[in-house]
mmCIF file of C-alpha atoms in Angstrom:
data_model
loop_
_atom_site.group_PDB
_atom_site.id
_atom_site.type_symbol
_atom_site.label_atom_id
_atom_site.label_comp_id
_atom_site.label_asym_id
_atom_site.label_seq_id
_atom_site.Cartn_x
_atom_site.Cartn_y
_atom_site.Cartn_z
ATOM 1 C CA UNK A 101 99.975 14.759 11.568
ATOM 2 C CA UNK A 102 98.725 17.734 13.541
ATOM 3 C CA UNK A 103 98.367 19.721 10.357
ATOM 4 C CA UNK A 104 96.352 16.893 8.731
ATOM 5 C CA UNK A 105 93.945 16.746 11.725
ATOM 6 C CA UNK A 106 93.411 20.470 11.473
ATOM 7 C CA UNK A 107 92.480 20.243 7.787
ATOM 8 C CA UNK A 108 90.064 17.340 8.406
ATOM 9 C CA UNK A 109 88.425 19.265 11.244
ATOM 10 C CA UNK A 110 87.893 22.290 8.998
ATOM 11 C CA UNK A 111 86.398 20.102 6.272
ATOM 12 C CA UNK A 112 83.981 18.464 8.754
ATOM 13 C CA UNK A 113 82.926 21.847 10.067
ATOM 14 C CA UNK A 114 82.291 22.993 6.508
ATOM 15 C CA UNK A 115 80.136 19.902 5.794
ATOM 16 C CA UNK A 116 78.118 20.420 8.970
ATOM 17 C CA UNK A 117 77.645 24.107 8.142
ATOM 18 C CA UNK A 118 76.455 23.297 4.599
ATOM 19 C CA UNK A 119 74.040 20.669 5.938
ATOM 20 C CA UNK A 120 72.429 23.160 8.337
ATOM 21 C CA UNK A 121 72.134 25.806 5.634
ATOM 22 C CA UNK A 122 70.544 23.269 3.230
ATOM 23 C CA UNK A 123 67.974 22.253 5.858
ATOM 24 C CA UNK A 124 67.118 25.892 6.440
ATOM 25 C CA UNK A 125 66.453 26.528 2.757
ATOM 26 C CA UNK A 126 64.392 23.350 2.288
ATOM 27 C CA UNK A 127 62.368 23.961 5.455
ATOM 28 C CA UNK A 128 61.221 27.454 4.639
ATOM 29 C CA UNK A 129 62.104 29.228 1.450
ATOM 30 C CA UNK A 130 61.632 26.213 -0.862
ATOM 31 C CA UNK A 131 58.696 24.516 0.898
ATOM 32 C CA UNK A 132 55.476 23.687 -1.116
ATOM 33 C CA UNK A 133 52.479 25.849 -0.424
ATOM 34 C CA UNK A 134 49.850 23.920 1.588
ATOM 35 C CA UNK A 135 46.602 24.857 3.273
ATOM 36 C CA UNK A 136 43.972 23.135 5.402
ATOM 37 C CA UNK A 137 40.337 23.714 6.299
ATOM 38 C CA UNK A 138 37.562 21.841 8.090
ATOM 39 C CA UNK A 139 34.477 20.969 6.003
ATOM 40 C CA UNK A 140 31.574 18.490 6.015
ATOM 41 C CA UNK A 141 29.999 15.825 3.813
ATOM 42 C CA UNK A 142 26.284 15.080 4.028
ATOM 43 C CA UNK A 143 23.058 14.293 2.199
ATOM 44 C CA UNK A 144 19.388 15.066 2.466
ATOM 45 C CA UNK A 145 17.001 12.255 3.389
ATOM 46 C CA UNK A 146 14.818 10.801 0.620
ATOM 47 C CA UNK A 147 11.207 11.664 1.422
ATOM 48 C CA UNK A 148 8.869 8.801 2.403
ATOM 49 C CA UNK A 149 5.280 9.903 1.868
ATOM 50 C CA UNK A 150 2.660 7.285 0.953
ATOM 51 C CA UNK A 151 -0.990 7.957 1.832
ATOM 52 C CA UNK A 152 -4.369 6.322 1.353
ATOM 53 C CA UNK A 153 -6.945 9.074 1.206
ATOM 54 C CA UNK A 154 -10.652 8.330 1.613
ATOM 55 C CA UNK A 155 -11.703 11.924 2.223
ATOM 56 C CA UNK A 156 -14.191 13.107 -0.375
ATOM 57 C CA UNK A 157 -14.524 9.667 -1.944
ATOM 58 C CA UNK A 158 -17.896 8.028 -2.499
ATOM 59 C CA UNK A 159 -19.055 6.076 0.533
ATOM 60 C CA UNK A 160 -19.932 2.684 -0.875
ATOM 61 C CA UNK A 161 -22.332 2.042 2.005
ATOM 62 C CA UNK A 162 -24.488 4.873 0.640
ATOM 63 C CA UNK A 163 -25.082 2.879 -2.546
ATOM 64 C CA UNK A 164 -28.262 0.839 -2.395
ATOM 65 C CA UNK A 165 -27.853 -2.777 -3.478
ATOM 66 C CA UNK A 166 -30.519 -5.362 -4.190
ATOM 67 C CA UNK A 167 -30.449 -8.993 -5.318
ATOM 68 C CA UNK A 168 -30.693 -9.933 -8.981
ATOM 69 C CA UNK A 169 -34.065 -9.991 -10.723
ATOM 70 C CA UNK A 170 -33.053 -12.986 -12.847
ATOM 71 C CA UNK A 171 -35.017 -16.211 -12.634
ATOM 72 C CA UNK A 172 -33.800 -18.986 -10.370
ATOM 73 C CA UNK A 173 -31.737 -21.663 -12.111
ATOM 74 C CA UNK A 174 -30.267 -23.490 -9.145
ATOM 75 C CA UNK A 175 -27.112 -25.441 -8.547
ATOM 76 C CA UNK A 176 -23.892 -23.554 -9.190
ATOM 77 C CA UNK A 177 -25.632 -20.980 -11.411
ATOM 78 C CA UNK A 178 -26.128 -18.460 -8.659
ATOM 79 C CA UNK A 179 -27.808 -15.152 -9.345
ATOM 80 C CA UNK A 180 -25.582 -12.130 -8.694
ATOM 81 C CA UNK A 181 -25.960 -8.380 -8.713
ATOM 82 C CA UNK A 182 -23.315 -5.786 -7.808
ATOM 83 C CA UNK A 183 -22.840 -2.124 -7.042
ATOM 84 C CA UNK A 184 -20.440 -1.685 -9.936
ATOM 85 C CA UNK A 185 -17.024 -0.091 -9.493
ATOM 86 C CA UNK A 186 -17.159 2.745 -6.958
ATOM 87 C CA UNK A 187 -14.212 4.990 -6.081
ATOM 88 C CA UNK A 188 -13.406 4.500 -2.398
ATOM 89 C CA UNK A 189 -9.797 5.694 -1.958
ATOM 90 C CA UNK A 190 -6.864 7.410 -3.616
ATOM 91 C CA UNK A 191 -3.418 5.935 -3.058
ATOM 92 C CA UNK A 192 -0.639 8.505 -3.469
ATOM 93 C CA UNK A 193 3.152 8.367 -3.340
ATOM 94 C CA UNK A 194 4.591 11.859 -2.919
ATOM 95 C CA UNK A 195 7.956 10.524 -1.815
ATOM 96 C CA UNK A 196 11.344 10.101 -3.417
ATOM 97 C CA UNK A 197 11.401 6.298 -3.322
ATOM 98 C CA UNK A 198 9.056 3.720 -4.773
ATOM 99 C CA UNK A 199 6.738 1.667 -2.598
ATOM 100 C CA UNK A 200 5.113 -1.732 -2.626
ATOM 101 C CA UNK A 201 1.637 -1.273 -1.175
ATOM 102 C CA UNK A 202 -0.585 -4.060 0.115
ATOM 103 C CA UNK A 203 -4.284 -3.218 0.381
ATOM 104 C CA UNK A 204 -6.222 -5.226 2.949
ATOM 105 C CA UNK A 205 -9.982 -5.592 3.267
ATOM 106 C CA UNK A 206 -11.118 -6.040 6.832
ATOM 107 C CA UNK A 207 -13.987 -8.071 8.199
ATOM 108 C CA UNK A 208 -17.458 -7.575 6.801
ATOM 109 C CA UNK A 209 -19.777 -5.569 9.039
ATOM 110 C CA UNK A 210 -23.528 -5.954 8.605
ATOM 111 C CA UNK A 211 -25.750 -3.504 10.448
ATOM 112 C CA UNK A 212 -29.344 -4.590 10.988
ATOM 113 C CA UNK A 213 -32.229 -2.196 11.170
ATOM 114 C CA UNK A 214 -33.456 -1.295 14.626
ATOM 115 C CA UNK A 215 -35.506 -4.111 16.130
ATOM 116 C CA UNK A 216 -34.250 -6.739 13.680
ATOM 117 C CA UNK A 217 -32.458 -9.873 14.798
ATOM 118 C CA UNK A 218 -31.210 -13.060 13.207
ATOM 119 C CA UNK A 219 -32.954 -16.402 13.590
ATOM 120 C CA UNK A 220 -30.815 -18.975 15.370
ATOM 121 C CA UNK A 221 -31.371 -21.751 12.819
ATOM 122 C CA UNK A 222 -32.243 -19.754 9.723
ATOM 123 C CA UNK A 223 -34.420 -20.676 6.782
ATOM 124 C CA UNK A 224 -34.674 -24.185 5.393
ATOM 125 C CA UNK A 225 -37.214 -26.247 3.510
ATOM 126 C CA UNK A 226 -39.106 -29.438 3.975
ATOM 127 C CA UNK A 227 -40.366 -31.103 0.805
ATOM 128 C CA UNK A 228 -40.343 -27.722 -0.925
ATOM 129 C CA UNK A 229 -42.044 -25.893 1.933
ATOM 130 C CA UNK A 230 -40.173 -23.077 3.683
ATOM 131 C CA UNK A 231 -39.188 -23.651 7.304
ATOM 132 C CA UNK A 232 -37.806 -21.235 9.881
ATOM 133 C CA UNK A 233 -38.840 -17.777 11.006
ATOM 134 C CA UNK A 234 -35.942 -15.741 9.633
ATOM 135 C CA UNK A 235 -32.487 -15.812 8.099
ATOM 136 C CA UNK A 236 -29.501 -16.759 10.232
ATOM 137 C CA UNK A 237 -26.453 -14.553 10.578
ATOM 138 C CA UNK A 238 -24.427 -17.045 8.540
ATOM 139 C CA UNK A 239 -26.986 -17.020 5.712
ATOM 140 C CA UNK A 240 -26.944 -13.220 5.498
ATOM 141 C CA UNK A 241 -23.168 -12.833 5.762
ATOM 142 C CA UNK A 242 -22.725 -15.265 2.874
ATOM 143 C CA UNK A 243 -24.801 -13.079 0.580
ATOM 144 C CA UNK A 244 -22.212 -10.326 0.274
ATOM 145 C CA UNK A 245 -18.655 -10.163 -1.015
ATOM 146 C CA UNK A 246 -16.254 -7.405 -2.029
ATOM 147 C CA UNK A 247 -13.478 -6.997 -4.588
ATOM 148 C CA UNK A 248 -11.022 -4.120 -4.970
ATOM 149 C CA UNK A 249 -9.721 -2.760 -8.251
ATOM 150 C CA UNK A 250 -7.060 -0.248 -9.240
ATOM 151 C CA UNK A 251 -7.126 2.269 -12.075
ATOM 152 C CA UNK A 252 -5.126 5.220 -13.323
ATOM 153 C CA UNK A 253 -8.072 7.644 -13.377
ATOM 154 C CA UNK A 254 -10.708 8.594 -10.821
ATOM 155 C CA UNK A 255 -13.551 7.593 -13.149
ATOM 156 C CA UNK A 256 -13.808 3.896 -13.870
ATOM 157 C CA UNK A 257 -13.298 2.943 -17.491
ATOM 158 C CA UNK A 258 -10.732 0.181 -17.191
ATOM 159 C CA UNK A 259 -8.433 -1.302 -14.591
ATOM 160 C CA UNK A 260 -7.578 -4.540 -12.883
ATOM 161 C CA UNK A 261 -8.532 -6.423 -9.766
ATOM 162 C CA UNK A 262 -6.121 -6.010 -6.869
ATOM 163 C CA UNK A 263 -4.798 -9.484 -6.111
ATOM 164 C CA UNK A 264 -1.251 -8.599 -5.032
ATOM 165 C CA UNK A 265 0.811 -5.671 -3.807
ATOM 166 C CA UNK A 266 0.595 -2.493 -5.870
ATOM 167 C CA UNK A 267 3.879 -1.101 -7.222
ATOM 168 C CA UNK A 268 3.715 2.628 -6.618
ATOM 169 C CA UNK A 269 6.555 4.550 -8.251
ATOM 170 C CA UNK A 270 8.323 7.526 -6.715
ATOM 171 C CA UNK A 271 7.192 10.994 -7.714
ATOM 172 C CA UNK A 272 8.659 12.147 -11.000
ATOM 173 C CA UNK A 273 9.083 15.635 -12.368
ATOM 174 C CA UNK A 274 7.780 17.088 -9.135
ATOM 175 C CA UNK A 275 4.480 15.249 -9.407
ATOM 176 C CA UNK A 276 3.117 12.526 -7.150
ATOM 177 C CA UNK A 277 2.282 9.025 -8.346
ATOM 178 C CA UNK A 278 -1.388 8.172 -7.843
ATOM 179 C CA UNK A 279 -3.474 5.009 -8.088
ATOM 180 C CA UNK A 280 -7.244 5.083 -7.662
ATOM 181 C CA UNK A 281 -8.901 2.323 -5.641
ATOM 182 C CA UNK A 282 -12.379 1.115 -6.568
ATOM 183 C CA UNK A 283 -14.598 -1.322 -4.684
ATOM 184 C CA UNK A 284 -17.402 -3.517 -5.900
ATOM 185 C CA UNK A 285 -19.815 -5.279 -3.534
ATOM 186 C CA UNK A 286 -21.774 -8.214 -4.949
ATOM 187 C CA UNK A 287 -25.005 -9.767 -3.693
ATOM 188 C CA UNK A 288 -24.950 -13.486 -4.481
ATOM 189 C CA UNK A 289 -28.214 -15.313 -3.842
ATOM 190 C CA UNK A 290 -28.094 -18.644 -2.021
ATOM 191 C CA UNK A 291 -29.148 -20.591 -5.098
ATOM 192 C CA UNK A 292 -27.364 -23.761 -4.026
ATOM 193 C CA UNK A 293 -30.436 -24.116 -1.816
ATOM 194 C CA UNK A 294 -33.939 -24.540 -3.180
ATOM 195 C CA UNK A 295 -35.615 -21.526 -4.740
ATOM 196 C CA UNK A 296 -38.031 -20.984 -1.876
ATOM 197 C CA UNK A 297 -35.175 -20.850 0.629
ATOM 198 C CA UNK A 298 -32.955 -18.640 -1.498
ATOM 199 C CA UNK A 299 -35.714 -16.133 -2.153
ATOM 200 C CA UNK A 300 -36.679 -16.064 1.532
ATOM 201 C CA UNK A 301 -33.098 -15.218 2.571
ATOM 202 C CA UNK A 302 -32.885 -12.441 -0.032
ATOM 203 C CA UNK A 303 -36.238 -11.034 1.076
ATOM 204 C CA UNK A 304 -35.304 -11.106 4.760
ATOM 205 C CA UNK A 305 -32.033 -9.278 4.020
ATOM 206 C CA UNK A 306 -33.881 -6.624 2.015
ATOM 207 C CA UNK A 307 -36.256 -6.054 4.919
ATOM 208 C CA UNK A 308 -33.800 -6.177 7.822
ATOM 209 C CA UNK A 309 -30.269 -5.220 6.692
ATOM 210 C CA UNK A 310 -29.469 -1.519 6.936
ATOM 211 C CA UNK A 311 -25.931 -1.568 5.532
ATOM 212 C CA UNK A 312 -22.921 -3.688 4.650
ATOM 213 C CA UNK A 313 -19.453 -2.226 5.120
ATOM 214 C CA UNK A 314 -15.777 -3.178 5.008
ATOM 215 C CA UNK A 315 -12.713 -1.477 6.474
ATOM 216 C CA UNK A 316 -9.889 -0.905 3.995
ATOM 217 C CA UNK A 317 -6.306 -0.509 5.206
ATOM 218 C CA UNK A 318 -2.874 -0.543 3.622
ATOM 219 C CA UNK A 319 0.748 -1.342 4.352
ATOM 220 C CA UNK A 320 3.480 0.365 2.321
ATOM 221 C CA UNK A 321 7.058 -0.945 2.094
ATOM 222 C CA UNK A 322 9.994 0.838 0.458
ATOM 223 C CA UNK A 323 10.946 -0.795 -2.856
ATOM 224 C CA UNK A 324 13.677 1.471 -4.279
ATOM 225 C CA UNK A 325 16.691 3.469 -3.094
ATOM 226 C CA UNK A 326 18.177 6.917 -3.585
ATOM 227 C CA UNK A 327 20.487 7.370 -5.326
ATOM 228 C CA UNK A 328 19.610 4.701 -7.850
ATOM 229 C CA UNK A 329 21.987 1.750 -7.970
#
């Protein structure tokens, strides 16, 4: 029995010894090569650069406008005359994402010549005879209206009226995307009134109005992403 215990003890010692040696080999000599290093992941920010430039554009207030020379017809057939399409701004997207741009026309501003003033009641007529001593502010303000147009070139040949937001694409091939903004101011005579009244209002405006102007502003909203979906 003692001899058997001795043999078992030797065998156990041998197993333990082999286990330790195996662990030693696996832990060092036969280990896989590994390495580690700290790095970073990042991205540049897509450029947002939308501008409305009025510098160097034609000032529409410098264009002289008169009423139409057509004969009075009356009713809804109002006489009109306009400035034509005049370049007033350049809308440019030099950014990396597209934009939806809303152009807004501000309130009409009418500047009277020095010493001029509106009549409180304005012109009217009585049995075809003109009444009143001058045009009212309301009568003059209703003479003028403005429309904006967009085109792809800075000289008007064709384009379309701006009635909704403009889709302005991102720059491509290193070049900016540009849309040219044109304005047209129209003088519409008050021909829903009698001829004598309409002509008197037009004449008073020609004698007393120095200029008609409108402020133009814009709001641009991002309409694409980088990278593209």
